[in-house]
Tab-separated table of C-alpha atoms in Angstrom:
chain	number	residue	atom	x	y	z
A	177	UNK	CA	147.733	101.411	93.567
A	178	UNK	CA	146.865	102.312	97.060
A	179	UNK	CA	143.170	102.581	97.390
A	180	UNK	CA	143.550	105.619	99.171
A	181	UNK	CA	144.955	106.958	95.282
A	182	UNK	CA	141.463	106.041	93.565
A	183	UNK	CA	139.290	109.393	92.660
A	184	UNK	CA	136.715	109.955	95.130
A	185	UNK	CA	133.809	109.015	92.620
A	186	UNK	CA	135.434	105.851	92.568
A	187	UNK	CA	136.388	104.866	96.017
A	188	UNK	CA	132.791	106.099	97.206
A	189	UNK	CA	131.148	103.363	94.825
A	190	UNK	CA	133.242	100.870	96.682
A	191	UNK	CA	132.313	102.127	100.211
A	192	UNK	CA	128.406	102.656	98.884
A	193	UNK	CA	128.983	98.231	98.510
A	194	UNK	CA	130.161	98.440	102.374
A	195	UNK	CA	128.112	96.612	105.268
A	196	UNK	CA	127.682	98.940	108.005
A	197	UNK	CA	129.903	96.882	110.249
A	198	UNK	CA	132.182	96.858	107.513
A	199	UNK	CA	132.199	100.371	106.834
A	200	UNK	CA	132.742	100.901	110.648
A	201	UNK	CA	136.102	98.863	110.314
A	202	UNK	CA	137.257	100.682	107.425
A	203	UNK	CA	136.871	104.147	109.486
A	204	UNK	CA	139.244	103.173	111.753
A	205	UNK	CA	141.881	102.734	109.211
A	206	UNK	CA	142.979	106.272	109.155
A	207	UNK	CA	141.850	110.005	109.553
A	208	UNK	CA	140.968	110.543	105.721
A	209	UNK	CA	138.760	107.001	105.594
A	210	UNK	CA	137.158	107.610	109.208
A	211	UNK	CA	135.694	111.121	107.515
A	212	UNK	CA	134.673	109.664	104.352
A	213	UNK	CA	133.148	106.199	106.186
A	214	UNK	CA	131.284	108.213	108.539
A	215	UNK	CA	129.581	110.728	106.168
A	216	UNK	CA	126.138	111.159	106.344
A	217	UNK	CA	125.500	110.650	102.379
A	218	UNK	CA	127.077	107.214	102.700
A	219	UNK	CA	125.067	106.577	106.105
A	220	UNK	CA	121.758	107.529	104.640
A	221	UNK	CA	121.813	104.597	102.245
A	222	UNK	CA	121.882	102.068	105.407
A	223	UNK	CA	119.034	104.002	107.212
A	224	UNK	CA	116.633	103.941	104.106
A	225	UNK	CA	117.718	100.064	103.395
A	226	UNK	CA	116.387	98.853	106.906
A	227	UNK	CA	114.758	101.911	108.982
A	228	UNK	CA	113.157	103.598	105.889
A	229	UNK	CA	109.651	101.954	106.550
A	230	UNK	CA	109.441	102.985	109.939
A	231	UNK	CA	111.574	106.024	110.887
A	232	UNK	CA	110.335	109.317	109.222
A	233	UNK	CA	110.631	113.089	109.751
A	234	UNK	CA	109.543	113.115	113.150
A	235	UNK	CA	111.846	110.607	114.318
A	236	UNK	CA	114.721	112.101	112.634
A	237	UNK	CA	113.496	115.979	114.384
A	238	UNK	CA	113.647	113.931	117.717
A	239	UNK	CA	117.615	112.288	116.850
A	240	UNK	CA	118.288	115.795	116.086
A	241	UNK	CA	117.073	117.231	119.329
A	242	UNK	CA	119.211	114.482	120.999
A	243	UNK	CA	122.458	114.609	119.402
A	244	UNK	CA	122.945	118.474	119.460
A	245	UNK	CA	121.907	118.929	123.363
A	246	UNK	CA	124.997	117.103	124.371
A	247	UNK	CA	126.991	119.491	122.869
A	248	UNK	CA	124.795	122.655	124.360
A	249	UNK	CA	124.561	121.603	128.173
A	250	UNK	CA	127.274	119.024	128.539
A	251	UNK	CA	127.573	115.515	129.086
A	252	UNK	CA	127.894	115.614	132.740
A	253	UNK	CA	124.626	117.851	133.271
A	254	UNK	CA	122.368	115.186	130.989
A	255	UNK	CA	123.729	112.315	133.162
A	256	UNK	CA	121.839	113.650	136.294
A	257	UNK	CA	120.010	111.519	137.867
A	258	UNK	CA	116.755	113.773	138.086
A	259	UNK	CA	117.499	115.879	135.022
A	260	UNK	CA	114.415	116.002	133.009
A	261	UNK	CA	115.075	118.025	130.135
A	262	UNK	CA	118.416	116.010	128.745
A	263	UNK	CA	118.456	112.494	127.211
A	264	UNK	CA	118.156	110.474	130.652
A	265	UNK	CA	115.446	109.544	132.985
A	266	UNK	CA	113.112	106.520	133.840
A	267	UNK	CA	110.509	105.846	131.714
A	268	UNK	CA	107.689	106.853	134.717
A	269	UNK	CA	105.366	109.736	135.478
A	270	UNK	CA	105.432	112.421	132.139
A	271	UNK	CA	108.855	111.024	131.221
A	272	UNK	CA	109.602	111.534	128.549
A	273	UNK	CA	108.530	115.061	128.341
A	274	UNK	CA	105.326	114.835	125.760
A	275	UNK	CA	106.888	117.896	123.610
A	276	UNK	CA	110.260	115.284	123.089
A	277	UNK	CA	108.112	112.340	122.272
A	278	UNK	CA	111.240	110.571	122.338
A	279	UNK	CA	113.756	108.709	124.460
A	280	UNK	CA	117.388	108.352	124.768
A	281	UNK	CA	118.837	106.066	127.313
A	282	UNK	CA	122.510	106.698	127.016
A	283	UNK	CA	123.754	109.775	125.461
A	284	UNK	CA	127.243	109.213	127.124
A	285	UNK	CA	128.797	108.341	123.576
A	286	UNK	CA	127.859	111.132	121.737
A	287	UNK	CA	130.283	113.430	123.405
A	288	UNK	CA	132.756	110.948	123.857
A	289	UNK	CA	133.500	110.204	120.398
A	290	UNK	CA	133.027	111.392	116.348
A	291	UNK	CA	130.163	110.318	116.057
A	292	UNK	CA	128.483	113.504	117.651
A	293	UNK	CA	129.622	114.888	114.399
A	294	UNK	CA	128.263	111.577	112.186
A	295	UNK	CA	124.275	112.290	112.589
A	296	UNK	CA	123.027	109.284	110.598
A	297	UNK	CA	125.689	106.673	112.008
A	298	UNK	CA	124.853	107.752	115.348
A	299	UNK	CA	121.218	107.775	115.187
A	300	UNK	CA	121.816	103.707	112.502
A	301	UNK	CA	123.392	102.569	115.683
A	302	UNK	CA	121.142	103.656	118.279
A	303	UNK	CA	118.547	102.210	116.477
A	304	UNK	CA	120.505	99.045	116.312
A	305	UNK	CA	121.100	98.540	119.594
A	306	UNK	CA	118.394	100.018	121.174
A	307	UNK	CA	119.196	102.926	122.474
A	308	UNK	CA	117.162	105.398	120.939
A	309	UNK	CA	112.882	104.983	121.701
A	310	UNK	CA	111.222	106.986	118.815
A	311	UNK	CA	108.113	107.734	117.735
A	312	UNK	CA	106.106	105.527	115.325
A	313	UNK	CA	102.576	103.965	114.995
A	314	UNK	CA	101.479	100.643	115.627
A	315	UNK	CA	98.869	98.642	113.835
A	316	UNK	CA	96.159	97.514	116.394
A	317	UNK	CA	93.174	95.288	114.789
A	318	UNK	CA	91.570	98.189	112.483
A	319	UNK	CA	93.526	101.352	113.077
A	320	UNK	CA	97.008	103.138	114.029
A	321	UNK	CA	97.785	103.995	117.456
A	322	UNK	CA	100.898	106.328	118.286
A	323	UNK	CA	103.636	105.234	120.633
A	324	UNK	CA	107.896	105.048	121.412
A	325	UNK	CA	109.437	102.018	119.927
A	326	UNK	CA	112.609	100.448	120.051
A	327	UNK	CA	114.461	97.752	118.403
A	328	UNK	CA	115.368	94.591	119.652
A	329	UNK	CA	118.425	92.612	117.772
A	330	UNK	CA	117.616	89.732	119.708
A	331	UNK	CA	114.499	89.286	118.197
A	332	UNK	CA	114.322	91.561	114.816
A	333	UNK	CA	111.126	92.716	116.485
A	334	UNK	CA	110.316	95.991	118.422
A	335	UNK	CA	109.098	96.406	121.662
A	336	UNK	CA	106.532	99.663	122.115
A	337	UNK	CA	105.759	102.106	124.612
A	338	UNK	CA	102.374	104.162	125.226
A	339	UNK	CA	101.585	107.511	127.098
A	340	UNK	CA	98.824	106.262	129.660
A	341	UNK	CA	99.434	107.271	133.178
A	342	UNK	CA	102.889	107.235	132.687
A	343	UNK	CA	104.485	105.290	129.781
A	344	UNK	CA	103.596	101.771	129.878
A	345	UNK	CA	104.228	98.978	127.785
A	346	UNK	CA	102.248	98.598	125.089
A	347	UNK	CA	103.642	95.153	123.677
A	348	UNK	CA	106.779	93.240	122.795
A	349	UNK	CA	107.931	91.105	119.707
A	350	UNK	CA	106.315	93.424	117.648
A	351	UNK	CA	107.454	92.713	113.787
A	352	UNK	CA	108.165	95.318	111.122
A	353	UNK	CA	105.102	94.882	109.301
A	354	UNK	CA	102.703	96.281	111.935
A	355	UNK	CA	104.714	99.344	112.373
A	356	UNK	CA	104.890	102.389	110.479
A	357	UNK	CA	106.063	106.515	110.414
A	358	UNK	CA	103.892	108.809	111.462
A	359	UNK	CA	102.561	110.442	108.390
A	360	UNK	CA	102.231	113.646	110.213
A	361	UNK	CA	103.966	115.595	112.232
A	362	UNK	CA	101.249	116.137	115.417
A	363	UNK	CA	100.877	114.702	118.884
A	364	UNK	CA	97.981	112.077	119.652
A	365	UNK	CA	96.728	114.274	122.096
A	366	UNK	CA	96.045	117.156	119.785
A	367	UNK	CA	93.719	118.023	116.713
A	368	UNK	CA	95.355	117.458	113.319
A	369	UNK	CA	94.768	120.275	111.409
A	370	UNK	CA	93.889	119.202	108.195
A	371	UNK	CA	94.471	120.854	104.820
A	372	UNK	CA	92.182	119.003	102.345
A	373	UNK	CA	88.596	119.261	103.962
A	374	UNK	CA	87.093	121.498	101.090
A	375	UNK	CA	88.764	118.997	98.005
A	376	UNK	CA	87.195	116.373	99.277
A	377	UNK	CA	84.734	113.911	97.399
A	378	UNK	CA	82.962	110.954	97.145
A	379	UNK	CA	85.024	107.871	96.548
A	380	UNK	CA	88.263	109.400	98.346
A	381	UNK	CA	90.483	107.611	100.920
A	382	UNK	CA	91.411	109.073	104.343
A	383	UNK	CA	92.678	108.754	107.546
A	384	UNK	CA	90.842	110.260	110.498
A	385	UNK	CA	91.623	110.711	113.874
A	386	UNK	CA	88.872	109.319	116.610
A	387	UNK	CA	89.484	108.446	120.163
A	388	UNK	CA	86.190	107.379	122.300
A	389	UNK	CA	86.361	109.897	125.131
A	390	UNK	CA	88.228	113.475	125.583
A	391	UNK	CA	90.559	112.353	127.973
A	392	UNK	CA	92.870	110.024	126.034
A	393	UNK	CA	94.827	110.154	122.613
A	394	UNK	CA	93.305	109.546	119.278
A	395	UNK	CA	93.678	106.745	116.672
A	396	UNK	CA	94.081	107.054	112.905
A	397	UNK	CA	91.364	104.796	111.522
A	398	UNK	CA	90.616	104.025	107.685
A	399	UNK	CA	87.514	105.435	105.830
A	400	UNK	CA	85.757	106.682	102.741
A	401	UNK	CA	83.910	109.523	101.951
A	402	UNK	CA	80.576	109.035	100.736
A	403	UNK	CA	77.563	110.306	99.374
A	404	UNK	CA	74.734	112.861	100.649
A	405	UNK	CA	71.797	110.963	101.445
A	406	UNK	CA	69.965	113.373	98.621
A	407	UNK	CA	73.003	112.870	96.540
A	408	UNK	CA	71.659	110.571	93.143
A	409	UNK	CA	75.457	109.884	93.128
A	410	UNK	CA	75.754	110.223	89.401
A	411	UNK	CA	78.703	112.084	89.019
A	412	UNK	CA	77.717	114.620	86.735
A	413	UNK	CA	75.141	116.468	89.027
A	414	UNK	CA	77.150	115.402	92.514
A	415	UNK	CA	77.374	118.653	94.527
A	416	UNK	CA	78.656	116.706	97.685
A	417	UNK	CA	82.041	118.096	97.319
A	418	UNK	CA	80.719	121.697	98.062
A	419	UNK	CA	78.290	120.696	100.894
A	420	UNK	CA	80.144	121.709	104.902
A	421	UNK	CA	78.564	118.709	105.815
A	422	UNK	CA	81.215	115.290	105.055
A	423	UNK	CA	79.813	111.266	104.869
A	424	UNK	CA	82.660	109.357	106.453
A	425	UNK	CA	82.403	105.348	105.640
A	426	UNK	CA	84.188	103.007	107.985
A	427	UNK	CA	83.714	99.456	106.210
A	428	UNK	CA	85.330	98.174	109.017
A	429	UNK	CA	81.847	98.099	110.597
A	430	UNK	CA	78.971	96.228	109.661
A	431	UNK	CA	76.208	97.690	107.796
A	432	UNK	CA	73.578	98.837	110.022
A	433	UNK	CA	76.027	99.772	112.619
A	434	UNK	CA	75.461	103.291	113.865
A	435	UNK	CA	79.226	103.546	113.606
A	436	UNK	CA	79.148	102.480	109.425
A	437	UNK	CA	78.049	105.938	108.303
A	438	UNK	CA	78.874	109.382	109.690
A	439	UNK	CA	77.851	112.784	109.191
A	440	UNK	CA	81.049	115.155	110.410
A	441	UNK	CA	81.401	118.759	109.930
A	442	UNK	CA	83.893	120.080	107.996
A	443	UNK	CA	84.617	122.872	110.579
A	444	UNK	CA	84.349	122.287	114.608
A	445	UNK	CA	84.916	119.826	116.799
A	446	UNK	CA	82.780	116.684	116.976
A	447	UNK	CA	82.497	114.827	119.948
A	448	UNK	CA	79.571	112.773	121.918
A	449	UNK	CA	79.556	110.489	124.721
A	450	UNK	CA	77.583	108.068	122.384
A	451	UNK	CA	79.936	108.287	119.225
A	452	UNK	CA	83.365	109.232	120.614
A	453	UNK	CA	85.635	111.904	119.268
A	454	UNK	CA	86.439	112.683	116.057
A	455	UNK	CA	89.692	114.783	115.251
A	456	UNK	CA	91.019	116.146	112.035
A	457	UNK	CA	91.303	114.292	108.562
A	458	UNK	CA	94.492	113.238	106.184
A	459	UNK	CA	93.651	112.527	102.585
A	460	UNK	CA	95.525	109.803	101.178
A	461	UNK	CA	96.976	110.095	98.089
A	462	UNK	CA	99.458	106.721	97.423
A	463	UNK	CA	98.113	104.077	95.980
A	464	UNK	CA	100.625	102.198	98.615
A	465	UNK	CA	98.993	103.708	101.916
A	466	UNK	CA	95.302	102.612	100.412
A	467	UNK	CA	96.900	98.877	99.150
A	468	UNK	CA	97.987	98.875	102.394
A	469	UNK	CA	94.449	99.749	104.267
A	470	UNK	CA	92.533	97.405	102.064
A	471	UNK	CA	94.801	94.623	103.335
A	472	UNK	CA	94.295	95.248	106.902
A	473	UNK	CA	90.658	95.273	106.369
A	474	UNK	CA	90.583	92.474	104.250
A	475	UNK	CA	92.311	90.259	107.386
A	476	UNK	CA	90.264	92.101	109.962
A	477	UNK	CA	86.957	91.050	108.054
A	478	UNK	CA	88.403	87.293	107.890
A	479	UNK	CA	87.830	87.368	111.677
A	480	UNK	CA	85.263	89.250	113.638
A	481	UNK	CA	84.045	92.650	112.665
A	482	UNK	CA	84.323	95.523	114.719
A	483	UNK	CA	80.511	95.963	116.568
């Protein structure tokens, strides 16, 4: 039997068992295979297996953006030299555009070949050879910072990319495990608008955005909320929850630190020369994202607190 006679369910099992360079073999067999070995279904298994941790819904918005402009404008406009709305450009002054927060060095084989039409084998491969810069947060010491990553076969690491004046490198050999999505879908620059300040009590975990002057992006930093200082904190009379006024715990910092305990208002911005900026707030509700926290505190306070 020709394995181009099994049923579909069948002969998809078979492909699902495929390496990706294997799977890229088998496409070239014929018409009917290249279709079925190119399919985004079959593609999305290899994405989740190694990008899953680190490419989320903003990267995949960005890949999107990409892969359909070649078609729009043509190849031959994007591969101007000075065109700065297509997928080329130096990485230097506000390239790449903040609104793309994304970057694209060679979009030359999208148009050339099927796989404009294969959206997930494009974008596995761009990752792979590292083509494609996208969006994703680095772990720094005791918080998340936002930058454009790209992978490096070479190495199995990443090398990163930060808006500062133009986009400068921000560090190479960076492994997997100090990288992450961004869990929401807002630039660094700008206010997260946050959708949980009134369920919030004492005990909860959250992420909270804080940068130390106006002029520069923010961080996503750990912390708890805490009690009212005329809060018993018995649990049965605790009225915190209702108060417009939040405690925000960073046990990053020492106790006695003015920087250990923070009174922030549910409502308005925040922001003094003395305490920095702080920006909007993400409850965290996986027991995975807080595992992962306690970790990075737990190493961070092996070393030197934060002062």
């Amino acid at each position: 039997m020709s394995l181009l006679n099994l049923p579909y369910p069948i002969l998809d099992c078979i492909l699902k068992l495929l390496s990706p360079m294997d799977l890229t073999r088998m496409s070239e067999v014929c018409t009917f295979l290249r279709d079925r070995c190119r399919s985004d279904p079959l593609w999305e298994l290899h994405m989740k297996q190694k990008w899953g941790g680190v490419i989320g819904d903003v990267a995949y918005k960005e890949w999107l953006w990409h892969i359909t402009t070649p078609k729009e404008k043509g190849i031959n406009q994007l591969n101007q030299p000075n065109n700065q709305n297509g997928s080329m450009g130096p990485f230097s002054g506000t390239w790449p555009m903040l609104y793309l927060r994304s970057y694209l060095e060679d979009c030359s084989y999208l148009n050339s070949s099927s796989l404009a039409n294969s959206f997930m084998m494009a974008l596995y491969f761009s990752l792979e050879n590292g083509n494609f810069w996208f969006p994703a947060q680095i772990y720094r010491g005791l918080y998340f910072r936002d930058a454009l990553v790209r992978y490096d076969s070479k190495t199995d690491n990443f090398q990163a990319r930060q808006q500062n004046a133009g986009w400068k490198i921000m560090g190479n050999n960076i492994q997997w495990d100090k990288l992450r999505a961004p869990p929401v879908d807002t630039l660094p620059s700008v206010r997260y608008v946050s959708d949980c300040l009134q369920d919030l009590k004492p005990g909860d975990h959250i992420e909270l955005q804080w940068k130390s002057s106006r002029d520069i992006p923010y961080d996503w930093w750990y912390a708890v909320i805490g009690h009212m200082e005329s809060c018993n904190e018995n649990e049965n009379f605790c009225r915190c929850r209702y108060s417009e006024t939040l405690i925000v715990e960073f046990e990053q910092y020492p106790l006695g630190s003015r920087m250990r305990r923070v009174k922030l208002l549910k409502n308005g911005d925040q922001c003094e020369e003395s305490t920095g900026c702080y920006g909007g707030i993400r409850k965290l509700y996986s027991e995975e994202e807080i595992q992962r926290w306690e970790n990075i505190l737990s190493r961070g306070m092996a070393g030197t607190r934060v002062k």
